[in-house]
Tab-separated table of C-alpha atoms in Angstrom:
chain	number	residue	atom	x	y	z
A	1	UNK	CA	0.000	0.000	0.000
A	2	UNK	CA	1.367	3.410	-0.921
A	3	UNK	CA	1.983	5.812	1.960
A	4	UNK	CA	-0.038	9.049	1.778
A	5	UNK	CA	1.903	12.096	0.625
A	6	UNK	CA	-0.231	14.809	2.185
A	7	UNK	CA	-3.197	15.547	4.364
A	8	UNK	CA	-6.792	16.449	3.695
A	9	UNK	CA	-7.551	18.638	6.691
A	10	UNK	CA	-6.114	20.063	9.892
A	11	UNK	CA	-7.859	19.777	13.234
A	12	UNK	CA	-7.048	21.878	16.256
A	13	UNK	CA	-7.783	20.491	19.691
A	14	UNK	CA	-8.809	21.908	23.042
A	15	UNK	CA	-6.487	23.672	25.463
A	16	UNK	CA	-5.025	21.702	28.405
A	17	UNK	CA	-6.565	21.194	31.808
A	18	UNK	CA	-5.178	19.456	34.876
A	19	UNK	CA	-6.088	15.836	35.578
A	20	UNK	CA	-5.208	13.142	38.042
A	21	UNK	CA	-3.770	9.703	37.508
A	22	UNK	CA	-0.591	7.714	37.085
A	23	UNK	CA	1.534	7.279	33.978
A	24	UNK	CA	-0.235	4.685	31.813
A	25	UNK	CA	1.807	1.595	30.987
A	26	UNK	CA	3.859	1.862	27.812
A	27	UNK	CA	2.339	-0.187	25.018
A	28	UNK	CA	3.951	-0.650	21.648
A	29	UNK	CA	1.458	-2.025	19.123
A	30	UNK	CA	2.538	-2.257	15.509
A	31	UNK	CA	2.349	1.158	13.838
A	32	UNK	CA	-0.906	1.706	12.037
A	33	UNK	CA	-1.271	3.135	8.567
A	34	UNK	CA	-4.151	5.169	7.178
A	35	UNK	CA	-6.683	3.264	5.070
A	36	UNK	CA	-5.999	3.187	1.357
A	37	UNK	CA	-7.189	6.346	-0.356
A	38	UNK	CA	-7.853	8.194	2.904
A	39	UNK	CA	-5.696	11.101	4.006
A	40	UNK	CA	-4.898	11.271	7.716
A	41	UNK	CA	-6.135	14.021	10.002
A	42	UNK	CA	-3.486	16.215	11.586
A	43	UNK	CA	-3.980	17.350	15.146
A	44	UNK	CA	-1.915	20.174	16.552
A	45	UNK	CA	-1.605	21.909	19.887
A	46	UNK	CA	-2.496	20.786	23.393
A	47	UNK	CA	-5.332	18.844	24.965
A	48	UNK	CA	-6.309	17.315	28.308
A	49	UNK	CA	-3.315	15.286	29.534
A	50	UNK	CA	-3.258	11.836	31.074
A	51	UNK	CA	-0.559	10.178	33.100
A	52	UNK	CA	0.389	13.282	35.098
A	53	UNK	CA	0.201	13.594	38.872
A	54	UNK	CA	-2.057	16.324	40.269
A	55	UNK	CA	-0.080	19.513	40.853
A	56	UNK	CA	0.039	21.076	44.316
A	57	UNK	CA	-1.065	24.712	44.709
A	58	UNK	CA	1.589	27.100	43.473
A	59	UNK	CA	2.998	29.660	45.866
A	60	UNK	CA	4.060	33.137	44.771
A	61	UNK	CA	7.686	32.199	45.438
A	62	UNK	CA	7.403	29.071	43.291
A	63	UNK	CA	5.826	31.052	40.458
A	64	UNK	CA	8.620	33.640	40.600
A	65	UNK	CA	11.251	30.885	40.587
A	66	UNK	CA	9.600	29.331	37.527
A	67	UNK	CA	9.535	32.691	35.697
A	68	UNK	CA	13.183	33.326	36.584
A	69	UNK	CA	14.202	29.891	35.326
A	70	UNK	CA	12.295	30.391	32.064
A	71	UNK	CA	13.931	33.810	31.623
A	72	UNK	CA	17.449	32.498	32.223
A	73	UNK	CA	17.034	29.312	30.179
A	74	UNK	CA	15.674	31.445	27.340
A	75	UNK	CA	19.270	32.593	26.856
A	76	UNK	CA	20.158	29.065	25.792
A	77	UNK	CA	19.594	29.196	22.033
A	78	UNK	CA	18.201	25.999	20.541
A	79	UNK	CA	16.954	24.616	17.298
A	80	UNK	CA	13.248	23.984	16.779
A	81	UNK	CA	11.619	20.629	16.102
A	82	UNK	CA	8.195	19.231	15.336
A	83	UNK	CA	7.543	15.946	17.138
A	84	UNK	CA	5.058	13.667	15.387
A	85	UNK	CA	3.379	10.328	15.839
A	86	UNK	CA	0.594	8.418	14.093
A	87	UNK	CA	-2.381	6.812	15.820
A	88	UNK	CA	-4.976	5.081	13.651
A	89	UNK	CA	-5.625	7.559	10.829
A	90	UNK	CA	-4.547	10.707	12.689
A	91	UNK	CA	-1.193	12.489	12.694
A	92	UNK	CA	-0.410	14.169	16.004
A	93	UNK	CA	2.269	16.871	15.970
A	94	UNK	CA	3.652	19.475	18.339
A	95	UNK	CA	6.491	21.986	18.383
A	96	UNK	CA	9.307	21.289	20.863
A	97	UNK	CA	12.791	22.647	21.495
A	98	UNK	CA	13.595	20.366	24.452
A	99	UNK	CA	15.221	17.723	22.248
A	100	UNK	CA	18.727	16.296	22.600
A	101	UNK	CA	21.032	13.419	21.828
A	102	UNK	CA	21.521	11.008	24.742
A	103	UNK	CA	23.795	8.220	23.509
A	104	UNK	CA	25.674	7.113	20.406
A	105	UNK	CA	25.954	3.413	21.339
A	106	UNK	CA	23.108	2.567	21.385
A	107	UNK	CA	21.704	5.518	19.421
A	108	UNK	CA	19.318	7.278	21.815
A	109	UNK	CA	17.621	10.668	21.785
A	110	UNK	CA	15.282	12.382	24.225
A	111	UNK	CA	12.353	14.740	23.989
A	112	UNK	CA	10.960	16.431	27.099
A	113	UNK	CA	7.206	17.048	26.969
A	114	UNK	CA	4.891	18.875	29.318
A	115	UNK	CA	1.205	18.183	29.779
A	116	UNK	CA	0.045	17.847	26.212
A	117	UNK	CA	-1.810	15.639	23.773
A	118	UNK	CA	1.440	13.948	22.758
A	119	UNK	CA	1.838	12.461	26.245
A	120	UNK	CA	-1.457	10.657	25.646
A	121	UNK	CA	-0.435	9.358	22.250
A	122	UNK	CA	3.083	8.049	22.868
A	123	UNK	CA	2.018	5.274	25.284
A	124	UNK	CA	-0.357	4.094	22.530
A	125	UNK	CA	1.988	4.352	19.555
A	126	UNK	CA	5.376	3.677	21.183
A	127	UNK	CA	7.094	5.690	18.419
A	128	UNK	CA	7.793	9.294	17.532
A	129	UNK	CA	9.458	11.268	14.785
A	130	UNK	CA	11.489	14.461	15.154
A	131	UNK	CA	11.790	16.959	12.294
A	132	UNK	CA	14.416	19.692	12.742
A	133	UNK	CA	12.989	22.833	11.162
A	134	UNK	CA	14.728	24.925	8.508
A	135	UNK	CA	14.923	28.727	8.770
A	136	UNK	CA	11.954	29.191	6.415
A	137	UNK	CA	9.618	26.897	8.395
A	138	UNK	CA	8.716	29.256	11.237
A	139	UNK	CA	5.072	29.069	10.143
A	140	UNK	CA	5.112	25.351	10.939
A	141	UNK	CA	6.661	26.021	14.361
A	142	UNK	CA	3.801	28.397	15.165
A	143	UNK	CA	1.225	26.050	13.615
A	144	UNK	CA	2.187	22.977	15.641
A	145	UNK	CA	2.432	25.111	18.779
A	146	UNK	CA	-1.245	26.073	18.196
A	147	UNK	CA	-0.307	29.761	17.977
A	148	UNK	CA	-1.618	30.390	14.478
A	149	UNK	CA	-2.544	28.268	11.491
A	150	UNK	CA	0.113	27.901	8.824
A	151	UNK	CA	-0.664	29.462	5.427
A	152	UNK	CA	1.101	26.442	3.906
A	153	UNK	CA	-0.395	23.005	4.431
A	154	UNK	CA	2.150	20.630	6.002
A	155	UNK	CA	3.029	17.496	4.080
A	156	UNK	CA	4.889	14.479	5.318
A	157	UNK	CA	7.481	11.936	4.323
A	158	UNK	CA	6.976	8.490	5.842
A	159	UNK	CA	9.176	5.902	7.525
A	160	UNK	CA	7.352	2.647	8.232
A	161	UNK	CA	4.102	4.428	9.041
A	162	UNK	CA	5.719	7.269	10.999
A	163	UNK	CA	5.162	10.809	9.626
A	164	UNK	CA	8.106	13.219	9.250
A	165	UNK	CA	7.607	16.823	8.163
A	166	UNK	CA	8.772	17.460	4.614
A	167	UNK	CA	11.267	20.270	4.030
A	168	UNK	CA	12.949	19.842	7.429
A	169	UNK	CA	16.746	19.850	7.745
A	170	UNK	CA	16.831	16.522	9.577
A	171	UNK	CA	14.564	13.608	10.410
A	172	UNK	CA	14.900	11.197	13.324
A	173	UNK	CA	12.502	8.262	13.706
A	174	UNK	CA	12.479	6.607	17.128
A	175	UNK	CA	11.015	3.753	19.140
A	176	UNK	CA	10.263	4.638	22.773
A	177	UNK	CA	12.469	2.562	25.065
A	178	UNK	CA	12.240	4.435	28.381
A	179	UNK	CA	10.040	7.007	30.102
A	180	UNK	CA	10.992	9.182	33.083
A	181	UNK	CA	8.577	11.567	34.848
A	182	UNK	CA	10.535	14.681	35.848
A	183	UNK	CA	8.655	17.417	37.689
A	184	UNK	CA	5.969	18.855	35.427
A	185	UNK	CA	7.458	17.159	32.331
A	186	UNK	CA	8.037	13.627	31.092
A	187	UNK	CA	11.274	12.525	29.397
A	188	UNK	CA	10.679	10.208	26.443
A	189	UNK	CA	13.831	8.340	25.447
A	190	UNK	CA	13.767	6.923	21.950
A	191	UNK	CA	16.068	4.463	20.215
A	192	UNK	CA	16.834	5.774	16.736
A	193	UNK	CA	15.515	3.620	13.882
A	194	UNK	CA	16.005	6.012	10.975
A	195	UNK	CA	18.018	9.158	10.188
A	196	UNK	CA	18.344	11.536	7.254
A	197	UNK	CA	19.371	15.150	6.719
A	198	UNK	CA	20.042	17.876	4.153
A	199	UNK	CA	22.211	20.977	4.276
A	200	UNK	CA	20.597	24.296	5.137
A	201	UNK	CA	20.113	27.054	7.672
A	202	UNK	CA	18.249	26.111	10.863
A	203	UNK	CA	15.374	27.856	12.574
A	204	UNK	CA	16.436	29.004	16.056
A	205	UNK	CA	14.584	29.816	19.261
A	206	UNK	CA	16.043	32.427	21.622
A	207	UNK	CA	14.464	34.546	24.392
A	208	UNK	CA	10.998	33.514	23.294
A	209	UNK	CA	11.529	34.368	19.614
A	210	UNK	CA	11.984	32.373	16.429
A	211	UNK	CA	14.547	33.450	13.866
A	212	UNK	CA	17.920	32.901	12.255
A	213	UNK	CA	21.246	33.942	13.772
A	214	UNK	CA	21.122	37.168	11.758
A	215	UNK	CA	17.505	37.866	12.750
A	216	UNK	CA	18.203	37.457	16.439
A	217	UNK	CA	21.382	39.538	16.322
A	218	UNK	CA	19.734	42.487	14.554
A	219	UNK	CA	16.671	42.446	16.824
A	220	UNK	CA	18.686	42.964	20.037
């Protein structure tokens, strides 16, 4: 069966709310593919999480400490990725910059996710893809962060049923091998199953802004 090359429609989902419960057990069923002749739905943004402990009330001091940490860590410039997975006939994608290499032998990477729809999907799919965005893909960064809809419809390349955003500088396809709750985030460690890349200029994220090195230098 031929993998689909695009999507028919985009669906935004609700904003997050707090919920109770424990991390659901990791299940890794075989990856599903969309039915022949049917384009998958793409879901972007955040929705009610599962698998997260109930948060305690936040004090003013804790809120200030969180703002200070965000402000300081915003000085650590990063690339920008879109993390994707496929469940039944729906593509789920979100923008993330908390992505890093963990190990070369075996090849492991990590993505840190807060309370979001993706934390519901990964225990079901057991796999995720990471697409490292090029400098001209800021509209996709905003789109998959549910900030504004992209004027360009995203299309995907496929690796064994896993969607990867076309036009990205690099693709990493992973199988989830370990999960670590860490404060208000969850660390999803993936063993790399597929890699590819092209040359180009990356999209960067710095002090809450997207841009290239030149953009960020001239805006200071």
